[in-house]
XYZ file of C-alpha atoms in Angstrom:
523
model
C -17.610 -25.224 -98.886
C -19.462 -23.599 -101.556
C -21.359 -20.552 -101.855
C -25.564 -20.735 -101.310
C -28.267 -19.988 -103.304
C -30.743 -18.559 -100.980
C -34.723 -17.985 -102.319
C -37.702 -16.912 -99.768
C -40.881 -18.133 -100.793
C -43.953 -15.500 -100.411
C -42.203 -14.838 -96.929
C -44.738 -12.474 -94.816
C -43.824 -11.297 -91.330
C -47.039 -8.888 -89.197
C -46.333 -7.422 -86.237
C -49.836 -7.178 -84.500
C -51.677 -5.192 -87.680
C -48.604 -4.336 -89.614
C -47.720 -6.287 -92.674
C -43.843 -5.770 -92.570
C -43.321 -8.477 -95.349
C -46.393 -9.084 -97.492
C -45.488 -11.889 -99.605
C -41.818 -11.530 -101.106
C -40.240 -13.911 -102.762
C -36.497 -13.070 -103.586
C -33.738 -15.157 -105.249
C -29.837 -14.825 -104.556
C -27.806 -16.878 -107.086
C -24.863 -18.591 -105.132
C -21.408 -16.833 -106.099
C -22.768 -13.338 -106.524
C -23.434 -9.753 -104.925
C -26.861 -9.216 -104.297
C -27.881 -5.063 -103.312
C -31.158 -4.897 -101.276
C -32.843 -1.035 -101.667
C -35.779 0.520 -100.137
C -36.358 3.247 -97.921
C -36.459 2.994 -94.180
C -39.678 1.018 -93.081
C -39.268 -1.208 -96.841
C -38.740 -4.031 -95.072
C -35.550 -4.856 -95.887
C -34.082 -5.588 -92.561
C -37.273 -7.439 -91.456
C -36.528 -9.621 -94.324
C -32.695 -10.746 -93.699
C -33.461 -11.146 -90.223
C -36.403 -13.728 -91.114
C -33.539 -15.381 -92.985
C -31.333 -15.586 -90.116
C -33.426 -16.918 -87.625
C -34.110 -13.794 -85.861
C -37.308 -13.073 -86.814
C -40.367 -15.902 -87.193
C -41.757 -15.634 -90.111
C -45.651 -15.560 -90.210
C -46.161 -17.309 -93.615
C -43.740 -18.686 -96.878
C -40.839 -20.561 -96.513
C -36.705 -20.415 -96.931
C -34.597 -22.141 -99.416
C -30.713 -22.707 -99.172
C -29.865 -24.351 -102.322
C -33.388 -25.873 -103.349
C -34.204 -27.109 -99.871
C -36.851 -25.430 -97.035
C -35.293 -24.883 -94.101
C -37.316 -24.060 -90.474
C -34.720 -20.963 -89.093
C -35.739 -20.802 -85.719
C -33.001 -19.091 -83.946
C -29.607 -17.492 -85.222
C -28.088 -20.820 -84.410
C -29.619 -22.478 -86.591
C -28.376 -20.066 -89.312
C -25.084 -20.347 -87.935
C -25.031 -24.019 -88.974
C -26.144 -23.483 -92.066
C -23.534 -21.400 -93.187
C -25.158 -18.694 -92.992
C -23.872 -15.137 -91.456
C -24.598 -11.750 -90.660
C -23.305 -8.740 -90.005
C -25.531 -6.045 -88.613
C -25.630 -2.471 -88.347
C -24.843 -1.487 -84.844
C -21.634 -3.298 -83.552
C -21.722 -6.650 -81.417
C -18.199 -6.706 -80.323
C -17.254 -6.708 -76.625
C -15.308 -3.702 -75.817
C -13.651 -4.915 -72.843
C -12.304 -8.111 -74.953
C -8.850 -7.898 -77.596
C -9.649 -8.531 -81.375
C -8.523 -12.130 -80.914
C -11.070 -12.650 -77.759
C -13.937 -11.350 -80.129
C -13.405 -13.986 -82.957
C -12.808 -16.654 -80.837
C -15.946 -15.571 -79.380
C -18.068 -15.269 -82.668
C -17.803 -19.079 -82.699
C -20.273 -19.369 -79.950
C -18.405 -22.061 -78.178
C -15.356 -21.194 -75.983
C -13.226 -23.623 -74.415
C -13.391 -23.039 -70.369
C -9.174 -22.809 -70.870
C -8.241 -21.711 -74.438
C -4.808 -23.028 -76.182
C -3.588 -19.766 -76.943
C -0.643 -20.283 -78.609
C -2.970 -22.593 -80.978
C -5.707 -20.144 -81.205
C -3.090 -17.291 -81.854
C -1.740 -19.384 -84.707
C -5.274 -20.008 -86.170
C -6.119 -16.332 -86.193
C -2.899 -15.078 -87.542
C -3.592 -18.109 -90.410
C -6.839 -16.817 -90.877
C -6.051 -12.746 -91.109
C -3.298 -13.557 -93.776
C -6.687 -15.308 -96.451
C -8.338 -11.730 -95.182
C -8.430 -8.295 -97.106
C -7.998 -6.310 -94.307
C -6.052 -6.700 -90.976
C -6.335 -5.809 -87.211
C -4.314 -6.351 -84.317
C -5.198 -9.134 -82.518
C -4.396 -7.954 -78.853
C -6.407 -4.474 -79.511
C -9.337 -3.628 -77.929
C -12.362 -2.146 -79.594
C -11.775 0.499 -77.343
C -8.593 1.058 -79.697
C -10.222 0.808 -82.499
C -11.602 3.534 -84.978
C -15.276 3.123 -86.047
C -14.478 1.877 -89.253
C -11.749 -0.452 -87.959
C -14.607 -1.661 -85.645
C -16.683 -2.385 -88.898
C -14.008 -4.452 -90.139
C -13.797 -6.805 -86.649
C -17.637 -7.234 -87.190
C -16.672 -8.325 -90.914
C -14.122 -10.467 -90.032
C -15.896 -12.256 -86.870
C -18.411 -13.409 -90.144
C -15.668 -14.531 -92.366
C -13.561 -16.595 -89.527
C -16.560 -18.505 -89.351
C -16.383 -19.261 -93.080
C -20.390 -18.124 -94.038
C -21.942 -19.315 -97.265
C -24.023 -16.763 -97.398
C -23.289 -13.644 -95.773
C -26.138 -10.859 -95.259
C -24.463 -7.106 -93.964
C -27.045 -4.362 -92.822
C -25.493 -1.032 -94.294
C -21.693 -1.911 -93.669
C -20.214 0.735 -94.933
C -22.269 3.525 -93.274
C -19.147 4.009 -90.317
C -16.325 3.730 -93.248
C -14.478 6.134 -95.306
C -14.872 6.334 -98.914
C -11.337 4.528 -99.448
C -12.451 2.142 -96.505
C -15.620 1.384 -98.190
C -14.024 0.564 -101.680
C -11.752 -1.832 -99.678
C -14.264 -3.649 -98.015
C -16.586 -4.364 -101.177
C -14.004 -4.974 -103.377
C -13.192 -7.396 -100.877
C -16.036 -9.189 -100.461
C -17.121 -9.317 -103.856
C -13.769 -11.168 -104.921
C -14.882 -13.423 -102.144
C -18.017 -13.901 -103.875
C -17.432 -13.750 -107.841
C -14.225 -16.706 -105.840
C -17.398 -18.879 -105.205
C -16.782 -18.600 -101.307
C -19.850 -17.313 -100.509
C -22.832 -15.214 -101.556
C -23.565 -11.677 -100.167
C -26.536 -9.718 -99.624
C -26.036 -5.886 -99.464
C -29.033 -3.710 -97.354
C -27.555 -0.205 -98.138
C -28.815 3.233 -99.700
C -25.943 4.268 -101.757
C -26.451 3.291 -105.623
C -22.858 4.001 -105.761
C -22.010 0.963 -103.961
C -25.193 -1.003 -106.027
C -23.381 -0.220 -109.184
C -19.780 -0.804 -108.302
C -20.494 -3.856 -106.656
C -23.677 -5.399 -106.995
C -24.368 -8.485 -109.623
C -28.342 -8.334 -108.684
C -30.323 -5.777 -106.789
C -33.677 -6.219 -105.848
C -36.124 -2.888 -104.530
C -38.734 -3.420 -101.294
C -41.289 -0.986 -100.716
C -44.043 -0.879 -98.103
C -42.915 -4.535 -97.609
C -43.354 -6.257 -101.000
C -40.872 -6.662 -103.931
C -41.406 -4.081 -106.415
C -38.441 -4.925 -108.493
C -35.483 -7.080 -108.917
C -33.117 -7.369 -111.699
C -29.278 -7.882 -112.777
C -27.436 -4.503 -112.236
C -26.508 -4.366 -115.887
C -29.959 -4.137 -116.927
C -31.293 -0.692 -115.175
C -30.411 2.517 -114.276
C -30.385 4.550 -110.708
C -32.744 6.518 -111.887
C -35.269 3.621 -112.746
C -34.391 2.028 -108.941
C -35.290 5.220 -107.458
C -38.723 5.575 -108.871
C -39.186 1.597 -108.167
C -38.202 2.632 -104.285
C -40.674 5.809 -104.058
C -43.544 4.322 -106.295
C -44.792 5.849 -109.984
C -43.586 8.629 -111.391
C -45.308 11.538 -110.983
C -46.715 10.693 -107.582
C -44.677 12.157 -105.744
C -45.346 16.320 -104.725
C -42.496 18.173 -107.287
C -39.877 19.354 -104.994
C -39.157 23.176 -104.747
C -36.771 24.242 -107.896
C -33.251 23.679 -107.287
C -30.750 26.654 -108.691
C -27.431 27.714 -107.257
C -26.823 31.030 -107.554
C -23.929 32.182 -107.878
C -23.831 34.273 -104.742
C -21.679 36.983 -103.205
C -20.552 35.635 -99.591
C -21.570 37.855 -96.772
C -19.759 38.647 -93.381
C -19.280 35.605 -91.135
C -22.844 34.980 -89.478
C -21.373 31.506 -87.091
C -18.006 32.127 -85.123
C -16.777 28.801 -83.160
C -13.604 29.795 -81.792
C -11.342 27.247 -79.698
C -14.645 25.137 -78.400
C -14.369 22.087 -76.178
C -17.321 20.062 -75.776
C -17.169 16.925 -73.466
C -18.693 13.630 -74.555
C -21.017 11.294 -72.405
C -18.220 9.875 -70.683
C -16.410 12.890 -69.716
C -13.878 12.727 -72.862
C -13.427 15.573 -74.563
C -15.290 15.235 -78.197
C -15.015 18.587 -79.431
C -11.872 19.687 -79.165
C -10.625 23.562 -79.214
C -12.220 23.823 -83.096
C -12.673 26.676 -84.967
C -14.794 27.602 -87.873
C -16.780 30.516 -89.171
C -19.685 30.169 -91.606
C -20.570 33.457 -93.796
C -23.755 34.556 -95.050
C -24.821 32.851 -98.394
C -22.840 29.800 -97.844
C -23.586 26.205 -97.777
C -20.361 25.142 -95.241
C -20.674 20.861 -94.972
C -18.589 18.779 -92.431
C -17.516 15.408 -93.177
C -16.792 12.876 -91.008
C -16.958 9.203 -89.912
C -19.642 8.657 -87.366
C -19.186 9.819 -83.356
C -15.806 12.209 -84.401
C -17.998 15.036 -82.010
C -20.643 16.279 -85.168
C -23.656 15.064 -82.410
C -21.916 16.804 -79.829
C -21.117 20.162 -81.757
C -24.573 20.351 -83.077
C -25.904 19.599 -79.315
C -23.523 22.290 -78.369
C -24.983 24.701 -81.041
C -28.558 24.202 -80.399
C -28.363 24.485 -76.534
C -28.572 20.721 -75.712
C -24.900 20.462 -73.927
C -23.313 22.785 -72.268
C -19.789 24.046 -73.729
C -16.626 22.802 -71.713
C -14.815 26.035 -72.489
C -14.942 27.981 -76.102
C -17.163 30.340 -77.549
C -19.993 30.855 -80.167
C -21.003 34.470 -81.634
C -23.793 34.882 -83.835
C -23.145 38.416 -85.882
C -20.341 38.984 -83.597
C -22.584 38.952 -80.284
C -22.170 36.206 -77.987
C -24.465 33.012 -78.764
C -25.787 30.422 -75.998
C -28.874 29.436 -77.865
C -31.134 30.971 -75.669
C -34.668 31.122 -76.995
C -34.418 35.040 -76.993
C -30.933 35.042 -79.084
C -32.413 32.513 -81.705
C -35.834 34.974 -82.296
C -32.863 37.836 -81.850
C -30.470 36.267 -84.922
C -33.122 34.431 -86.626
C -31.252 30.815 -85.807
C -33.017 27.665 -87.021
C -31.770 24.346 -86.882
C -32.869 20.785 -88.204
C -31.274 18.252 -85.315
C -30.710 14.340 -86.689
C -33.823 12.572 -85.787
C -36.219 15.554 -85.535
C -39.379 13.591 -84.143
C -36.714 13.224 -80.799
C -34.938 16.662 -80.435
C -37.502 19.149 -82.396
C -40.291 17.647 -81.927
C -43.188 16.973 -78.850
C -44.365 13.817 -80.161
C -47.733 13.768 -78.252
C -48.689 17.439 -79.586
C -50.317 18.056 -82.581
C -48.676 19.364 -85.844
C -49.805 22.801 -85.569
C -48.946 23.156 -82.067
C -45.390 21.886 -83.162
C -45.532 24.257 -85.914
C -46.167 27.472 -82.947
C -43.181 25.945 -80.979
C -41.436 28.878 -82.549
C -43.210 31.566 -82.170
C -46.201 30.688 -79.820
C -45.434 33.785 -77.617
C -45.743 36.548 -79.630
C -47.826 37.829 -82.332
C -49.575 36.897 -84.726
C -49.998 33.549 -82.558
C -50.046 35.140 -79.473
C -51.841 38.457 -77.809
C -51.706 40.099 -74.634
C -50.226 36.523 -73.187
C -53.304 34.988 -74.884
C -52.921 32.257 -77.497
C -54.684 32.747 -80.291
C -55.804 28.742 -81.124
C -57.414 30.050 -84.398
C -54.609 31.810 -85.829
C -52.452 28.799 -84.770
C -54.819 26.654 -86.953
C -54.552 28.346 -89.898
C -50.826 29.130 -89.871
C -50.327 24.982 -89.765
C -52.727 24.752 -92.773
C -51.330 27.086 -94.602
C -47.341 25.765 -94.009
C -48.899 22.047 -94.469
C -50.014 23.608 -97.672
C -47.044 25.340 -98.577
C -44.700 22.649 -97.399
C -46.530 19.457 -98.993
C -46.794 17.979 -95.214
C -48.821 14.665 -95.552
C -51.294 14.303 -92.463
C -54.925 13.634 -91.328
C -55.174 17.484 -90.431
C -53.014 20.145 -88.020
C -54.534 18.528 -85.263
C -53.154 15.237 -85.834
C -50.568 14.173 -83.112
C -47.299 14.682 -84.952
C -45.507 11.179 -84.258
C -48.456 9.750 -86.222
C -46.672 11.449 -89.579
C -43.951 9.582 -91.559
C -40.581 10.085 -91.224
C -40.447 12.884 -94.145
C -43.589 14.081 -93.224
C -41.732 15.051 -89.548
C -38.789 16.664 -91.303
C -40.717 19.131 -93.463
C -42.992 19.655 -90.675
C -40.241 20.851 -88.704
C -38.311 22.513 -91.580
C -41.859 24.752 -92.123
C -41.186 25.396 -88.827
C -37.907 26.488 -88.990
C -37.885 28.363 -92.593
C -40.907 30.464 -91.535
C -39.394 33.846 -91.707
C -36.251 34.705 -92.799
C -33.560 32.348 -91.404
C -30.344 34.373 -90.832
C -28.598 30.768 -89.675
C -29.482 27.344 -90.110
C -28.156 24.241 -88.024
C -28.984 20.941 -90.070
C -27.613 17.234 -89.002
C -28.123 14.657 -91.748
C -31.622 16.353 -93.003
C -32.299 13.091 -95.227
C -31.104 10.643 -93.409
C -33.748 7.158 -94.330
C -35.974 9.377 -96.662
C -37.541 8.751 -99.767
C -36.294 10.884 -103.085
C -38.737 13.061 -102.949
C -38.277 14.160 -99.934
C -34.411 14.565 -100.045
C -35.224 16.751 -103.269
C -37.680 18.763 -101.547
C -35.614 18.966 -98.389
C -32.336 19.933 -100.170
C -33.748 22.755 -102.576
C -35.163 24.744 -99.486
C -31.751 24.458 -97.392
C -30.316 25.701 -101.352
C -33.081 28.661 -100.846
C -32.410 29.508 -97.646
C -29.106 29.903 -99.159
C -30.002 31.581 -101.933
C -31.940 34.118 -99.715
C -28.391 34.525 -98.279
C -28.665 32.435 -94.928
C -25.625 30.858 -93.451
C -26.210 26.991 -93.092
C -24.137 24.774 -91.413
C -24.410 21.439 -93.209
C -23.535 18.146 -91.025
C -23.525 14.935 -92.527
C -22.114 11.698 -93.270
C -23.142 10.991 -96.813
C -20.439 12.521 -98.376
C -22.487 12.931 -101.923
C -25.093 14.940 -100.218
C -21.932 17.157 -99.318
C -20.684 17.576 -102.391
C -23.557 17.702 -104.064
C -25.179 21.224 -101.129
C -22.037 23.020 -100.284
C -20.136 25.925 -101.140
C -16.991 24.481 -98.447
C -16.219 21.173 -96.940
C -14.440 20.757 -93.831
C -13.399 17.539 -92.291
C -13.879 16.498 -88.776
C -11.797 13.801 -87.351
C -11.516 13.160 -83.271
C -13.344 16.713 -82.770
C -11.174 19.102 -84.626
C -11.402 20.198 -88.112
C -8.212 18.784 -89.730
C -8.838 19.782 -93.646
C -10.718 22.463 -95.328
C -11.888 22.694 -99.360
C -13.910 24.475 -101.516
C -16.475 21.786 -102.616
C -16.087 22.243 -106.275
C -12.148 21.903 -105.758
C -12.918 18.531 -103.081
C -11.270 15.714 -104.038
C -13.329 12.251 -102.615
C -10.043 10.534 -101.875
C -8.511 13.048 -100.083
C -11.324 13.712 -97.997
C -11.394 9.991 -96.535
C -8.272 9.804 -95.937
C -8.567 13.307 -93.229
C -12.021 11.493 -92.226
C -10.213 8.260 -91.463
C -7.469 10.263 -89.398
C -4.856 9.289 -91.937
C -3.602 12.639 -92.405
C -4.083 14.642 -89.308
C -2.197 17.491 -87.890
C -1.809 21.185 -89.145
C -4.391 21.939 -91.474
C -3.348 21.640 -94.979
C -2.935 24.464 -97.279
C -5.729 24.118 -99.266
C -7.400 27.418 -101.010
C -9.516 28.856 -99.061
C -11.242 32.066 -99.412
C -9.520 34.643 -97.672
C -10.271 34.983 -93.924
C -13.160 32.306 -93.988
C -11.184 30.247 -91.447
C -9.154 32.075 -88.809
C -6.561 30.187 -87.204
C -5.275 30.854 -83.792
C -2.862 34.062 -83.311
């Protein structure tokens, strides 16, 4: 079996009004890596899953190797060699590693030979890169081992073209290398072909042969890696330059770091299920200072944040705010000046039916200016949203516009005018960028470095490590809720950081410099 060439033919997909795909016509060469960009909305995963049978398209056609092929179902694409892996995991928890690949076959034997299907698997890990125990459970299994499982269910059933939807988004940096190293021998072998959806030009330029750019569902650009820069794939992904608002100016100063404004000492936070996914951590976060925590995906960053903005209650623990105790109360955060930017704003700081100015007032719509003698003042309300849409570069139909009607960006610095009105003594952020265009991760990221600047303590979580390295002052490391490393960021070292995300070093916390008396460990 050889590896596909794979070409979509003016390929257009609506849902009711919505062009999602508006004529693209993309071509894979068989034997090679090829890196799919765009922001969130591009179209990108509309398009594989058109490929795969998922999706009907509305118009244009799919080629494997010259020929049009009708992809009506995922079966179909099966038997055509083609596979996918997509971006939230398939596997059954409640089944071993072995169960799951057997299982990825789509036809099980009512009794199963398993001594001969344990000698097929074990025949078929040793042609893998990587390697999991077969009688394991998902429920064993790290996120990024879980990754792998979902890689390998693909590759037992020997695809000739393999699509994967942001695989590396639950892996470590080491992890990551490993798995597109991998693939790409698999590829340059003439096994198969891949197509990479992910956001990291890192990984484009490491990794990629091709890489083709989708915006607002057409192909803007697609090209041989060799032949253009990140910066030129960035302005094909965000459209012409100089059409985009100029983000605030970024500048680090070099600032003197304050008295600790966040104290977490020994908190426990329990998870959905009961298990404990914070566990007894301990952190402080001074005034001036960016402090970022790394991590692989669902090590307890949703459920510290959660626990820091007043959405789940502590287990046991505490949190002080300029040495006063902190609950997030609505009176402590006007008290302390506390402002946070949750993950997924339009969800958990946002009323999506309201309109952006009475979002904007969420604040402070109880006391003056917007408020007097228990009355709201609708006018003043008004013209504070105009004025922060102003100041902000908010793109909407007006401060009366309902606020899930805005973009994605447009919702974050909505919310972050919100927030930064005033003089933020703290600030809670949770992957501030996460699907959003360059523009507005520059605008987004030179206000949390002004806030800052201004000498505000932020609290930086996130799982793009560059955005970490890039913001903060200190990294530390979360791994099964608790902090188990702790850098400056100018002295971080990538390596060593995924190895403490990916639990391969955890225990005492390592003596790394630190400044003095910026983490205090336990009597």
């Amino acid at each position: 079996m050889t590896a596909l060439a794979l070409d979509t033919f003016n390929l257009t997909k609506r849902f009711g009004a919505f062009t999602a795909l508006d004529g693209v016509s993309l071509a894979v060469r068989p034997g090679t890596v090829h890196a799919l960009l765009g922001e969130n909305g591009a179209g990108k995963s509309t398009l594989v899953k058109c490929v795969v049978g998922y999706h009907r398209p509305d118009g244009g056609s799919v080629l494997l190797d010259g020929r049009e092929h009708d992809i009506a179902s995922p079966t179909v694409a099966r038997s055509l060699g083609i596979g996918m892996v997509y971006q939230h995991f398939t596997v059954v928890p409640g089944l071993t590693v072995a169960e799951n690949l057997l299982l990825a076959r789509g036809q099980v034997p009512l009794v199963v030979d398993w001594r001969a299907a344990r000698s097929e698997l074990e025949a078929f890990l040793r042609t893998t890169p990587f390697r999991l125990p077969l009688d394991a459970t998902p429920l064993d299994l790290s996120a990024g081992e879980k990754q792998k499982l979902e890689i390998l269910k693909q590759l037992f059933l020997k695809p000739r073209l393999l699509i994967l939807d942001e695989p590396t988004s639950v892996l470590t940096p080491q992890e990551a290398d490993e798995v597109l190293g991998a693939l790409r021998e698999r590829a340059h072998g003439g096994a198969t072909s891949i197509v990479l959806i992910t956001h990291k030009f890192r990984e484009v330029t490491a990794y990629a042969d091709d890489v083709s750019v989708l915006r607002r569902g057409k192909l803007v650009a697609s090209t041989r890696v060799a032949d253009t820069t990140a910066e030129k794939l960035a302005e094909a992904m965000v459209g012409e330059r100089g059409t985009a608002r100029d983000p605030v100016a970024w500048q680090r100063l070099p600032n003197a770091q304050g008295a600790p404004v966040l104290q977490i000492r020994d908190l426990t936070v329990l998870g959905d299920r009961g298990e404990q996914a914070v566990r007894a951590l301990r952190l402080d976060v001074r005034a001036g200072e960016i402090v970022g925590v790394a991590g692989v995906s669902g090590n307890g960053q949703r459920e510290l944040m959660q626990a820091l903005t007043g959405q789940r209650a502590p287990e046991s623990g505490n949190v002080q705010v300029d040495g006063q105790p902190y609950a997030a109360t609505r009176a402590q955060n006007h008290r302390h000046a506390v402002r946070s930017l949750p993950e997924e704003p339009l969800a958990n700081a946002c009323v999506g039916e309201l309109s952006v100015a009475r979002n904007m007032a969420l604040r402070g719509f109880d006391r003056a200016p917007l408020s007097q003698s228990g009355w709201m003042r609708w006018g003043r309300v008004a013209q504070r949203a105009r004025e922060l849409i102003q100041e902000y570069g908010v793109k909407t139909q007006g401060e009366g516009a309902a606020i899930r009607t805005l973009s994605g960006g447009n919702v974050q610095r909505a919310v972050l005018a919100r927030e930064l009105s005033g003089q933020a003594r703290l600030l809670l952020v949770a992957n501030p960028v996460f699907g959003l265009d360059f523009a507005a991760v520059a605008e987004i990221h030179a206000r949390l470095m002004a806030a800052r600047n201004a000498g505000a303590a932020v609290l930086l979580i996130s799982e793009d490590l560059d955005e970490l390295l890039e913001l903060s002052d200190r990294i530390v490391v979360i791994s099964e809720g608790r902090i188990v490393h702790e850098t400056p960021a100018p002295q971080a070292d990538r390596r060593t950081l995924g190895a403490h995300m990916g639990g391969k070093a955890h225990g005492a916390r390592d003596a790394m410099p630190t400044a003095p008396g910026v983490m205090e460990m336990a009597a």
